[in-house]
Amino acid sequence: MLDVCLLGTGGMMPLPKRFLTSMMCRYNGSSILIDCGEATQIAIKEKGWSVKPIDVMCFTHYHADHISGLPGLLLAMKNADRTEPVTMIGPKGLERVVKGLRVIAPELPFDINYIEIDEDKKEYNMCGLRIKAFKLKHKVTCYGYTIEIDRAGKFDAQKAQELGLPVWKWGVLQKGEDVEFEGKLYTPDMVLGAPRKGIKLTYATDSRPVDNIIEAATAADLFICEGMYGEPGMEEKAMEKTHMTFYEAAQIASKAQPKEMWLTHYSPSLVAPWAYIDNIKNIFDRVKAGKDGMSVELNFED
């Protein structure tokens, strides 16, 4: 299963009851953070989660509302006795930006490994997950992210028995690894059925509508998408600021057909985003107005 929490839903500036942009998910003992706006560490504590297991941080881009909470978060991880290395992924310039922010958090008991993206699309395998970065369309270089958990086919015990494999060798094949027994090599495809549907989460914010988002969000279990403006008549401003309206986000979802979409990254002027959700349900009805602390547990289908 994949635990997901939308930590902050605000864009540009924090509000009394709305933190800046951040999302965190947990899988198999590891936590993955996407963006780290101001007060992200407070949002994590309010959720009741820990900063210590954060193994990977992904950054969409380097505007302040997406990364200004990083120095405080790093210090919180230090105070939680984190010693294992942390991997950071983001557009080119990541190391320079983070080192600049670390002027106020210079001494950390863990190393930081930097991965800078310079392609339109890039895939990484870590923490038992696949993390896919895809380019967005913003005023600066910006990426969205898809997190996927693959699921192997169902194990066929009868086939394993027919092959003469002892039970203590079955688990290795179930994990997708080859097994050698009595001088013969056995591969997972000999005892596993066709791959089953896994879990897919897509996160895209600070962008105009682009095909990359549709492709990334197709058939996602959860699609978290920017909805900067919900009020009518904000189309020109959205184009000027290279952001999206609720209407444009819904159009993307209608093409990608995720199981559910949460809107996020609201303009400070959008005081009540939930009031505009019904206006777009005729385009895509499985949509919710995201709010700080909104959570879900994504599970494999039976």
PDB file of C-alpha atoms in Angstrom:
ATOM      1  CA  MET A   1       0.000   0.000   0.000  1.00  0.00           C
ATOM      2  CA  LEU A   2       0.985   3.632  -0.489  1.00  0.00           C
ATOM      3  CA  ASP A   3       0.046   6.186   2.167  1.00  0.00           C
ATOM      4  CA  VAL A   4      -0.447   9.643   0.661  1.00  0.00           C
ATOM      5  CA  CYS A   5      -0.879  12.984   2.438  1.00  0.00           C
ATOM      6  CA  LEU A   6      -1.366  16.368   0.801  1.00  0.00           C
ATOM      7  CA  LEU A   7       0.540  18.404   3.376  1.00  0.00           C
ATOM      8  CA  GLY A   8       0.006  21.879   1.930  1.00  0.00           C
ATOM      9  CA  THR A   9      -2.292  23.192  -0.791  1.00  0.00           C
ATOM     10  CA  GLY A  10      -1.389  26.866  -1.033  1.00  0.00           C
ATOM     11  CA  GLY A  11       0.394  28.676  -3.822  1.00  0.00           C
ATOM     12  CA  MET A  12       2.454  31.875  -3.630  1.00  0.00           C
ATOM     13  CA  MET A  13       2.019  32.595   0.084  1.00  0.00           C
ATOM     14  CA  PRO A  14       0.822  30.710   3.157  1.00  0.00           C
ATOM     15  CA  LEU A  15      -2.507  31.551   4.757  1.00  0.00           C
ATOM     16  CA  PRO A  16      -3.552  31.022   8.396  1.00  0.00           C
ATOM     17  CA  LYS A  17      -5.229  27.705   7.562  1.00  0.00           C
ATOM     18  CA  ARG A  18      -3.391  26.802   4.359  1.00  0.00           C
ATOM     19  CA  PHE A  19       0.255  25.729   4.215  1.00  0.00           C
ATOM     20  CA  LEU A  20       2.359  26.001   1.077  1.00  0.00           C
ATOM     21  CA  THR A  21       2.770  23.254  -1.479  1.00  0.00           C
ATOM     22  CA  SER A  22       3.971  19.838  -0.374  1.00  0.00           C
ATOM     23  CA  MET A  23       2.955  16.187  -0.651  1.00  0.00           C
ATOM     24  CA  MET A  24       4.346  13.164   1.145  1.00  0.00           C
ATOM     25  CA  CYS A  25       3.852   9.442   0.698  1.00  0.00           C
ATOM     26  CA  ARG A  26       5.054   6.437   2.664  1.00  0.00           C
ATOM     27  CA  TYR A  27       5.914   2.979   1.396  1.00  0.00           C
ATOM     28  CA  ASN A  28       7.640   0.052   3.054  1.00  0.00           C
ATOM     29  CA  GLY A  29       9.349   2.149   5.725  1.00  0.00           C
ATOM     30  CA  SER A  30      10.478   4.943   3.407  1.00  0.00           C
ATOM     31  CA  SER A  31       8.952   8.391   2.917  1.00  0.00           C
ATOM     32  CA  ILE A  32       9.038  10.362  -0.339  1.00  0.00           C
ATOM     33  CA  LEU A  33       8.442  14.114  -0.276  1.00  0.00           C
ATOM     34  CA  ILE A  34       7.418  16.176  -3.294  1.00  0.00           C
ATOM     35  CA  ASP A  35       8.076  19.897  -2.816  1.00  0.00           C
ATOM     36  CA  CYS A  36       8.772  21.550   0.498  1.00  0.00           C
ATOM     37  CA  GLY A  37       7.010  24.873   0.894  1.00  0.00           C
ATOM     38  CA  GLU A  38       7.233  26.984   4.014  1.00  0.00           C
ATOM     39  CA  ALA A  39       6.072  25.135   7.182  1.00  0.00           C
ATOM     40  CA  THR A  40       6.216  21.680   5.603  1.00  0.00           C
ATOM     41  CA  GLN A  41       7.781  20.292   8.773  1.00  0.00           C
ATOM     42  CA  ILE A  42       4.824  21.619  10.790  1.00  0.00           C
ATOM     43  CA  ALA A  43       2.368  19.965   8.394  1.00  0.00           C
ATOM     44  CA  ILE A  44       4.195  16.645   8.778  1.00  0.00           C
ATOM     45  CA  LYS A  45       3.990  16.913  12.569  1.00  0.00           C
ATOM     46  CA  GLU A  46       0.298  17.829  12.432  1.00  0.00           C
ATOM     47  CA  LYS A  47      -0.277  14.703  10.358  1.00  0.00           C
ATOM     48  CA  GLY A  48       1.492  12.672  13.030  1.00  0.00           C
ATOM     49  CA  TRP A  49       4.202  11.432  10.670  1.00  0.00           C
ATOM     50  CA  SER A  50       7.963  11.602  11.179  1.00  0.00           C
ATOM     51  CA  VAL A  51      10.574  13.482   9.153  1.00  0.00           C
ATOM     52  CA  LYS A  52      13.245  10.888   9.937  1.00  0.00           C
ATOM     53  CA  PRO A  53      12.305   8.282   7.244  1.00  0.00           C
ATOM     54  CA  ILE A  54      12.344  10.798   4.351  1.00  0.00           C
ATOM     55  CA  ASP A  55      14.679   9.026   1.921  1.00  0.00           C
ATOM     56  CA  VAL A  56      13.790  10.931  -1.268  1.00  0.00           C
ATOM     57  CA  MET A  57      12.815  14.557  -1.917  1.00  0.00           C
ATOM     58  CA  CYS A  58      11.528  15.551  -5.359  1.00  0.00           C
ATOM     59  CA  PHE A  59      11.274  19.203  -6.346  1.00  0.00           C
ATOM     60  CA  THR A  60       9.075  20.444  -9.166  1.00  0.00           C
ATOM     61  CA  HIS A  61      10.978  23.743  -9.450  1.00  0.00           C
ATOM     62  CA  TYR A  62      12.705  26.360  -7.319  1.00  0.00           C
ATOM     63  CA  HIS A  63      10.110  29.034  -6.666  1.00  0.00           C
ATOM     64  CA  ALA A  64      10.005  29.848  -2.966  1.00  0.00           C
ATOM     65  CA  ASP A  65       6.548  28.400  -2.317  1.00  0.00           C
ATOM     66  CA  HIS A  66       7.899  24.973  -3.325  1.00  0.00           C
ATOM     67  CA  ILE A  67      11.268  24.871  -1.554  1.00  0.00           C
ATOM     68  CA  SER A  68      11.473  27.550   1.147  1.00  0.00           C
ATOM     69  CA  GLY A  69      10.704  25.041   3.908  1.00  0.00           C
ATOM     70  CA  LEU A  70      13.769  22.934   3.133  1.00  0.00           C
ATOM     71  CA  PRO A  71      16.342  24.369   5.598  1.00  0.00           C
ATOM     72  CA  GLY A  72      13.998  23.920   8.542  1.00  0.00           C
ATOM     73  CA  LEU A  73      13.048  20.424   7.419  1.00  0.00           C
ATOM     74  CA  LEU A  74      16.697  19.388   7.124  1.00  0.00           C
ATOM     75  CA  LEU A  75      17.365  20.654  10.637  1.00  0.00           C
ATOM     76  CA  ALA A  76      14.306  18.768  11.895  1.00  0.00           C
ATOM     77  CA  MET A  77      15.703  15.595  10.315  1.00  0.00           C
ATOM     78  CA  LYS A  78      19.024  16.261  12.040  1.00  0.00           C
ATOM     79  CA  ASN A  79      17.245  16.655  15.373  1.00  0.00           C
ATOM     80  CA  ALA A  80      15.446  13.360  14.719  1.00  0.00           C
ATOM     81  CA  ASP A  81      18.892  11.683  14.503  1.00  0.00           C
ATOM     82  CA  ARG A  82      18.745  10.975  10.797  1.00  0.00           C
ATOM     83  CA  THR A  83      22.133   9.669   9.626  1.00  0.00           C
ATOM     84  CA  GLU A  84      21.324   7.831   6.380  1.00  0.00           C
ATOM     85  CA  PRO A  85      21.903   9.643   3.054  1.00  0.00           C
ATOM     86  CA  VAL A  86      19.016  11.551   1.470  1.00  0.00           C
ATOM     87  CA  THR A  87      18.417  11.655  -2.281  1.00  0.00           C
ATOM     88  CA  MET A  88      17.135  14.851  -3.868  1.00  0.00           C
ATOM     89  CA  ILE A  89      15.711  15.003  -7.401  1.00  0.00           C
ATOM     90  CA  GLY A  90      14.944  18.198  -9.324  1.00  0.00           C
ATOM     91  CA  PRO A  91      15.642  20.327 -12.393  1.00  0.00           C
ATOM     92  CA  LYS A  92      19.159  21.445 -13.252  1.00  0.00           C
ATOM     93  CA  GLY A  93      20.577  23.752 -10.616  1.00  0.00           C
ATOM     94  CA  LEU A  94      19.334  21.625  -7.705  1.00  0.00           C
ATOM     95  CA  GLU A  95      22.682  21.321  -5.941  1.00  0.00           C
ATOM     96  CA  ARG A  96      23.414  25.039  -6.272  1.00  0.00           C
ATOM     97  CA  VAL A  97      19.977  26.011  -4.933  1.00  0.00           C
ATOM     98  CA  VAL A  98      20.072  23.597  -1.995  1.00  0.00           C
ATOM     99  CA  LYS A  99      23.603  24.580  -1.014  1.00  0.00           C
ATOM    100  CA  GLY A 100      22.484  28.211  -1.058  1.00  0.00           C
ATOM    101  CA  LEU A 101      19.587  27.432   1.275  1.00  0.00           C
ATOM    102  CA  ARG A 102      21.890  25.421   3.512  1.00  0.00           C
ATOM    103  CA  VAL A 103      23.805  28.529   4.511  1.00  0.00           C
ATOM    104  CA  ILE A 104      21.391  28.516   7.466  1.00  0.00           C
ATOM    105  CA  ALA A 105      21.571  24.720   7.895  1.00  0.00           C
ATOM    106  CA  PRO A 106      25.248  24.005   7.263  1.00  0.00           C
ATOM    107  CA  GLU A 107      25.971  21.007   9.487  1.00  0.00           C
ATOM    108  CA  LEU A 108      24.001  17.845   8.858  1.00  0.00           C
ATOM    109  CA  PRO A 109      24.788  14.296  10.040  1.00  0.00           C
ATOM    110  CA  PHE A 110      23.732  12.809   6.698  1.00  0.00           C
ATOM    111  CA  ASP A 111      24.899  13.136   3.100  1.00  0.00           C
ATOM    112  CA  ILE A 112      22.755  14.504   0.288  1.00  0.00           C
ATOM    113  CA  ASN A 113      22.863  12.840  -3.119  1.00  0.00           C
ATOM    114  CA  TYR A 114      21.755  15.169  -5.916  1.00  0.00           C
ATOM    115  CA  ILE A 115      20.055  14.007  -9.114  1.00  0.00           C
ATOM    116  CA  GLU A 116      19.499  16.822 -11.633  1.00  0.00           C
ATOM    117  CA  ILE A 117      17.047  16.244 -14.480  1.00  0.00           C
ATOM    118  CA  ASP A 118      17.879  17.619 -17.910  1.00  0.00           C
ATOM    119  CA  GLU A 119      15.532  15.571 -20.103  1.00  0.00           C
ATOM    120  CA  ASP A 120      11.810  15.861 -20.863  1.00  0.00           C
ATOM    121  CA  LYS A 121      11.201  12.539 -19.110  1.00  0.00           C
ATOM    122  CA  LYS A 122      13.310  10.475 -16.741  1.00  0.00           C
ATOM    123  CA  GLU A 123      12.718   7.382 -14.627  1.00  0.00           C
ATOM    124  CA  TYR A 124      14.369   6.402 -11.345  1.00  0.00           C
ATOM    125  CA  ASN A 125      14.107   3.233  -9.268  1.00  0.00           C
ATOM    126  CA  MET A 126      14.494   3.680  -5.526  1.00  0.00           C
ATOM    127  CA  CYS A 127      12.870   2.588  -2.268  1.00  0.00           C
ATOM    128  CA  GLY A 128      11.088  -0.199  -4.150  1.00  0.00           C
ATOM    129  CA  LEU A 129       9.266   2.401  -6.278  1.00  0.00           C
ATOM    130  CA  ARG A 130       9.504   3.810  -9.763  1.00  0.00           C
ATOM    131  CA  ILE A 131       9.654   7.592  -9.793  1.00  0.00           C
ATOM    132  CA  LYS A 132       9.017   9.160 -13.192  1.00  0.00           C
ATOM    133  CA  ALA A 133       9.716  12.828 -13.822  1.00  0.00           C
ATOM    134  CA  PHE A 134       7.985  14.594 -16.719  1.00  0.00           C
ATOM    135  CA  LYS A 135       8.415  18.142 -17.941  1.00  0.00           C
ATOM    136  CA  LEU A 136       5.724  20.759 -17.395  1.00  0.00           C
ATOM    137  CA  LYS A 137       5.163  24.219 -18.891  1.00  0.00           C
ATOM    138  CA  HIS A 138       5.880  27.003 -16.417  1.00  0.00           C
ATOM    139  CA  LYS A 139       7.856  30.252 -16.420  1.00  0.00           C
ATOM    140  CA  VAL A 140      10.873  28.296 -15.174  1.00  0.00           C
ATOM    141  CA  THR A 141      11.904  24.686 -15.759  1.00  0.00           C
ATOM    142  CA  CYS A 142       9.399  22.548 -13.886  1.00  0.00           C
ATOM    143  CA  TYR A 143       8.647  18.832 -13.555  1.00  0.00           C
ATOM    144  CA  GLY A 144       5.759  16.699 -12.413  1.00  0.00           C
ATOM    145  CA  TYR A 145       6.217  13.266 -10.865  1.00  0.00           C
ATOM    146  CA  THR A 146       4.561   9.871 -11.065  1.00  0.00           C
ATOM    147  CA  ILE A 147       5.184   7.287  -8.353  1.00  0.00           C
ATOM    148  CA  GLU A 148       4.451   3.687  -9.286  1.00  0.00           C
ATOM    149  CA  ILE A 149       4.547   0.388  -7.431  1.00  0.00           C
ATOM    150  CA  ASP A 150       4.668  -2.616  -9.719  1.00  0.00           C
ATOM    151  CA  ARG A 151       2.874  -5.840  -8.818  1.00  0.00           C
ATOM    152  CA  ALA A 152       4.093  -9.194 -10.031  1.00  0.00           C
ATOM    153  CA  GLY A 153       1.763 -11.857 -11.320  1.00  0.00           C
ATOM    154  CA  LYS A 154       0.117 -14.322  -8.969  1.00  0.00           C
ATOM    155  CA  PHE A 155       2.391 -17.097  -7.743  1.00  0.00           C
ATOM    156  CA  ASP A 156       1.381 -20.541  -9.003  1.00  0.00           C
ATOM    157  CA  ALA A 157       2.241 -23.020  -6.246  1.00  0.00           C
ATOM    158  CA  GLN A 158       1.208 -25.975  -8.390  1.00  0.00           C
ATOM    159  CA  LYS A 159       3.731 -25.054 -11.093  1.00  0.00           C
ATOM    160  CA  ALA A 160       6.443 -24.657  -8.457  1.00  0.00           C
ATOM    161  CA  GLN A 161       5.655 -28.120  -7.128  1.00  0.00           C
ATOM    162  CA  GLU A 162       5.668 -29.620 -10.635  1.00  0.00           C
ATOM    163  CA  LEU A 163       9.123 -28.112 -11.184  1.00  0.00           C
ATOM    164  CA  GLY A 164      10.321 -29.883  -8.057  1.00  0.00           C
ATOM    165  CA  LEU A 165      11.296 -26.701  -6.241  1.00  0.00           C
ATOM    166  CA  PRO A 166      11.360 -26.873  -2.426  1.00  0.00           C
ATOM    167  CA  VAL A 167       9.086 -24.441  -0.612  1.00  0.00           C
ATOM    168  CA  TRP A 168      12.028 -22.514   0.841  1.00  0.00           C
ATOM    169  CA  LYS A 169      12.982 -21.429  -2.690  1.00  0.00           C
ATOM    170  CA  TRP A 170       9.542 -20.091  -3.592  1.00  0.00           C
ATOM    171  CA  GLY A 171       9.879 -16.742  -1.842  1.00  0.00           C
ATOM    172  CA  VAL A 172      12.906 -15.746  -3.924  1.00  0.00           C
ATOM    173  CA  LEU A 173      10.984 -16.309  -7.161  1.00  0.00           C
ATOM    174  CA  GLN A 174       8.007 -14.405  -5.778  1.00  0.00           C
ATOM    175  CA  LYS A 175      10.312 -11.406  -5.320  1.00  0.00           C
ATOM    176  CA  GLY A 176      11.228 -11.577  -9.013  1.00  0.00           C
ATOM    177  CA  GLU A 177      14.682 -13.080  -8.549  1.00  0.00           C
ATOM    178  CA  ASP A 178      16.206 -16.114 -10.255  1.00  0.00           C
ATOM    179  CA  VAL A 179      16.841 -19.281  -8.271  1.00  0.00           C
ATOM    180  CA  GLU A 180      19.445 -21.996  -8.837  1.00  0.00           C
ATOM    181  CA  PHE A 181      18.620 -25.455  -7.494  1.00  0.00           C
ATOM    182  CA  GLU A 182      20.443 -28.719  -8.118  1.00  0.00           C
ATOM    183  CA  GLY A 183      22.409 -27.188 -10.975  1.00  0.00           C
ATOM    184  CA  LYS A 184      19.374 -25.802 -12.790  1.00  0.00           C
ATOM    185  CA  LEU A 185      18.289 -22.153 -13.128  1.00  0.00           C
ATOM    186  CA  TYR A 186      14.674 -21.212 -12.416  1.00  0.00           C
ATOM    187  CA  THR A 187      13.261 -17.823 -13.419  1.00  0.00           C
ATOM    188  CA  PRO A 188      10.182 -15.996 -12.006  1.00  0.00           C
ATOM    189  CA  ASP A 189       8.234 -16.318 -15.261  1.00  0.00           C
ATOM    190  CA  MET A 190       8.138 -20.088 -14.720  1.00  0.00           C
ATOM    191  CA  VAL A 191       5.886 -19.725 -11.656  1.00  0.00           C
ATOM    192  CA  LEU A 192       4.308 -16.279 -11.932  1.00  0.00           C
ATOM    193  CA  GLY A 193       1.247 -15.289 -13.926  1.00  0.00           C
ATOM    194  CA  ALA A 194       0.907 -12.097 -15.947  1.00  0.00           C
ATOM    195  CA  PRO A 195       1.797  -8.868 -14.095  1.00  0.00           C
ATOM    196  CA  ARG A 196      -1.139  -7.422 -12.163  1.00  0.00           C
ATOM    197  CA  LYS A 197      -2.203  -3.807 -11.861  1.00  0.00           C
ATOM    198  CA  GLY A 198       0.046  -1.916  -9.489  1.00  0.00           C
ATOM    199  CA  ILE A 199      -0.398   1.453  -7.768  1.00  0.00           C
ATOM    200  CA  LYS A 200       0.048   4.773  -9.547  1.00  0.00           C
ATOM    201  CA  LEU A 201       0.129   8.307  -8.144  1.00  0.00           C
ATOM    202  CA  THR A 202       0.678  11.368 -10.352  1.00  0.00           C
ATOM    203  CA  TYR A 203       1.481  14.869  -9.087  1.00  0.00           C
ATOM    204  CA  ALA A 204       1.594  17.927 -11.355  1.00  0.00           C
ATOM    205  CA  THR A 205       1.603  21.547 -10.306  1.00  0.00           C
ATOM    206  CA  ASP A 206       2.684  24.924 -11.703  1.00  0.00           C
ATOM    207  CA  SER A 207       1.984  24.341 -15.363  1.00  0.00           C
ATOM    208  CA  ARG A 208      -0.180  25.133 -18.295  1.00  0.00           C
ATOM    209  CA  PRO A 209      -2.036  22.111 -19.733  1.00  0.00           C
ATOM    210  CA  VAL A 210       0.403  19.908 -21.691  1.00  0.00           C
ATOM    211  CA  ASP A 211       0.210  16.407 -23.159  1.00  0.00           C
ATOM    212  CA  ASN A 212       2.896  15.178 -20.759  1.00  0.00           C
ATOM    213  CA  ILE A 213       0.440  15.545 -17.880  1.00  0.00           C
ATOM    214  CA  ILE A 214      -2.286  13.595 -19.689  1.00  0.00           C
ATOM    215  CA  GLU A 215       0.145  10.794 -20.480  1.00  0.00           C
ATOM    216  CA  ALA A 216       1.527  10.677 -16.932  1.00  0.00           C
ATOM    217  CA  ALA A 217      -1.887  10.705 -15.237  1.00  0.00           C
ATOM    218  CA  THR A 218      -3.553   8.134 -17.487  1.00  0.00           C
ATOM    219  CA  ALA A 219      -5.249   5.463 -15.348  1.00  0.00           C
ATOM    220  CA  ALA A 220      -3.632   6.788 -12.158  1.00  0.00           C
ATOM    221  CA  ASP A 221      -5.180   5.722  -8.874  1.00  0.00           C
ATOM    222  CA  LEU A 222      -4.793   9.316  -7.719  1.00  0.00           C
ATOM    223  CA  PHE A 223      -4.004  12.415  -9.759  1.00  0.00           C
ATOM    224  CA  ILE A 224      -3.028  15.489  -7.735  1.00  0.00           C
ATOM    225  CA  CYS A 225      -3.211  18.487 -10.033  1.00  0.00           C
ATOM    226  CA  GLU A 226      -2.818  22.218  -9.842  1.00  0.00           C
ATOM    227  CA  GLY A 227      -6.007  24.251  -9.696  1.00  0.00           C
ATOM    228  CA  MET A 228      -4.718  27.758  -9.174  1.00  0.00           C
ATOM    229  CA  TYR A 229      -7.965  29.493 -10.111  1.00  0.00           C
ATOM    230  CA  GLY A 230     -11.488  28.248  -9.574  1.00  0.00           C
ATOM    231  CA  GLU A 231     -13.461  31.442 -10.104  1.00  0.00           C
ATOM    232  CA  PRO A 232     -14.975  32.144 -13.538  1.00  0.00           C
ATOM    233  CA  GLY A 233     -13.157  34.587 -15.779  1.00  0.00           C
ATOM    234  CA  MET A 234      -9.609  33.720 -14.675  1.00  0.00           C
ATOM    235  CA  GLU A 235      -8.468  32.161 -17.943  1.00  0.00           C
ATOM    236  CA  GLU A 236      -6.317  35.091 -19.088  1.00  0.00           C
ATOM    237  CA  LYS A 237      -4.621  35.387 -15.714  1.00  0.00           C
ATOM    238  CA  ALA A 238      -3.904  31.643 -15.726  1.00  0.00           C
ATOM    239  CA  MET A 239      -2.234  31.949 -19.131  1.00  0.00           C
ATOM    240  CA  GLU A 240      -0.272  35.023 -18.053  1.00  0.00           C
ATOM    241  CA  LYS A 241       1.018  33.331 -14.882  1.00  0.00           C
ATOM    242  CA  THR A 242       1.462  29.919 -16.595  1.00  0.00           C
ATOM    243  CA  HIS A 243      -0.922  28.189 -14.216  1.00  0.00           C
ATOM    244  CA  MET A 244      -4.223  26.319 -14.625  1.00  0.00           C
ATOM    245  CA  THR A 245      -7.866  26.843 -13.855  1.00  0.00           C
ATOM    246  CA  PHE A 246     -10.137  24.204 -12.346  1.00  0.00           C
ATOM    247  CA  TYR A 247     -11.747  23.876 -15.786  1.00  0.00           C
ATOM    248  CA  GLU A 248      -8.408  23.119 -17.491  1.00  0.00           C
ATOM    249  CA  ALA A 249      -7.440  20.593 -14.816  1.00  0.00           C
ATOM    250  CA  ALA A 250     -10.776  18.829 -15.270  1.00  0.00           C
ATOM    251  CA  GLN A 251     -10.224  18.648 -19.024  1.00  0.00           C
ATOM    252  CA  ILE A 252      -6.883  16.913 -18.439  1.00  0.00           C
ATOM    253  CA  ALA A 253      -8.532  14.445 -16.064  1.00  0.00           C
ATOM    254  CA  SER A 254     -11.324  13.728 -18.557  1.00  0.00           C
ATOM    255  CA  LYS A 255      -8.678  12.582 -21.036  1.00  0.00           C
ATOM    256  CA  ALA A 256      -6.406  10.778 -18.554  1.00  0.00           C
ATOM    257  CA  GLN A 257      -9.257   9.114 -16.628  1.00  0.00           C
ATOM    258  CA  PRO A 258      -7.610   8.640 -13.227  1.00  0.00           C
ATOM    259  CA  LYS A 259      -9.686   6.997 -10.522  1.00  0.00           C
ATOM    260  CA  GLU A 260      -9.742  10.296  -8.640  1.00  0.00           C
ATOM    261  CA  MET A 261      -8.311  13.808  -8.892  1.00  0.00           C
ATOM    262  CA  TRP A 262      -7.452  16.199  -6.060  1.00  0.00           C
ATOM    263  CA  LEU A 263      -6.934  19.859  -6.855  1.00  0.00           C
ATOM    264  CA  THR A 264      -4.191  21.811  -5.092  1.00  0.00           C
ATOM    265  CA  HIS A 265      -1.897  24.878  -5.272  1.00  0.00           C
ATOM    266  CA  TYR A 266      -4.626  27.462  -4.863  1.00  0.00           C
ATOM    267  CA  SER A 267      -4.200  31.187  -5.376  1.00  0.00           C
ATOM    268  CA  PRO A 268      -4.354  33.172  -2.098  1.00  0.00           C
ATOM    269  CA  SER A 269      -7.425  34.898  -3.552  1.00  0.00           C
ATOM    270  CA  LEU A 270      -9.222  31.532  -3.814  1.00  0.00           C
ATOM    271  CA  VAL A 271     -10.592  31.432  -0.288  1.00  0.00           C
ATOM    272  CA  ALA A 272     -13.135  28.623  -0.735  1.00  0.00           C
ATOM    273  CA  PRO A 273     -11.977  26.261  -3.527  1.00  0.00           C
ATOM    274  CA  TRP A 274     -14.647  23.692  -2.668  1.00  0.00           C
ATOM    275  CA  ALA A 275     -17.327  26.184  -3.721  1.00  0.00           C
ATOM    276  CA  TYR A 276     -16.300  25.826  -7.377  1.00  0.00           C
ATOM    277  CA  ILE A 277     -15.988  22.036  -7.632  1.00  0.00           C
ATOM    278  CA  ASP A 278     -19.552  21.484  -8.848  1.00  0.00           C
ATOM    279  CA  ASN A 279     -18.817  23.763 -11.815  1.00  0.00           C
ATOM    280  CA  ILE A 280     -16.437  21.190 -13.299  1.00  0.00           C
ATOM    281  CA  LYS A 281     -18.081  17.897 -12.348  1.00  0.00           C
ATOM    282  CA  ASN A 282     -19.805  17.768 -15.724  1.00  0.00           C
ATOM    283  CA  ILE A 283     -16.297  17.483 -17.222  1.00  0.00           C
ATOM    284  CA  PHE A 284     -14.814  15.099 -14.654  1.00  0.00           C
ATOM    285  CA  ASP A 285     -16.924  14.006 -11.700  1.00  0.00           C
ATOM    286  CA  ARG A 286     -14.307  12.154  -9.622  1.00  0.00           C
ATOM    287  CA  VAL A 287     -12.717  15.378  -8.415  1.00  0.00           C
ATOM    288  CA  LYS A 288     -12.205  16.793  -4.932  1.00  0.00           C
ATOM    289  CA  ALA A 289     -10.904  20.095  -3.655  1.00  0.00           C
ATOM    290  CA  GLY A 290      -7.723  19.178  -1.846  1.00  0.00           C
ATOM    291  CA  LYS A 291      -7.118  20.557   1.619  1.00  0.00           C
ATOM    292  CA  ASP A 292      -4.182  20.478   4.008  1.00  0.00           C
ATOM    293  CA  GLY A 293      -3.797  17.078   5.645  1.00  0.00           C
ATOM    294  CA  MET A 294      -6.050  15.295   3.133  1.00  0.00           C
ATOM    295  CA  SER A 295      -4.940  11.655   3.075  1.00  0.00           C
ATOM    296  CA  VAL A 296      -5.625   8.343   1.410  1.00  0.00           C
ATOM    297  CA  GLU A 297      -4.260   4.803   1.506  1.00  0.00           C
ATOM    298  CA  LEU A 298      -3.806   3.426  -2.000  1.00  0.00           C
ATOM    299  CA  ASN A 299      -3.981  -0.372  -2.106  1.00  0.00           C
ATOM    300  CA  PHE A 300      -3.548  -3.060  -4.709  1.00  0.00           C
ATOM    301  CA  GLU A 301      -6.748  -4.277  -6.280  1.00  0.00           C
ATOM    302  CA  ASP A 302      -7.889  -7.702  -5.101  1.00  0.00           C
TER     303      ASP A 302
END
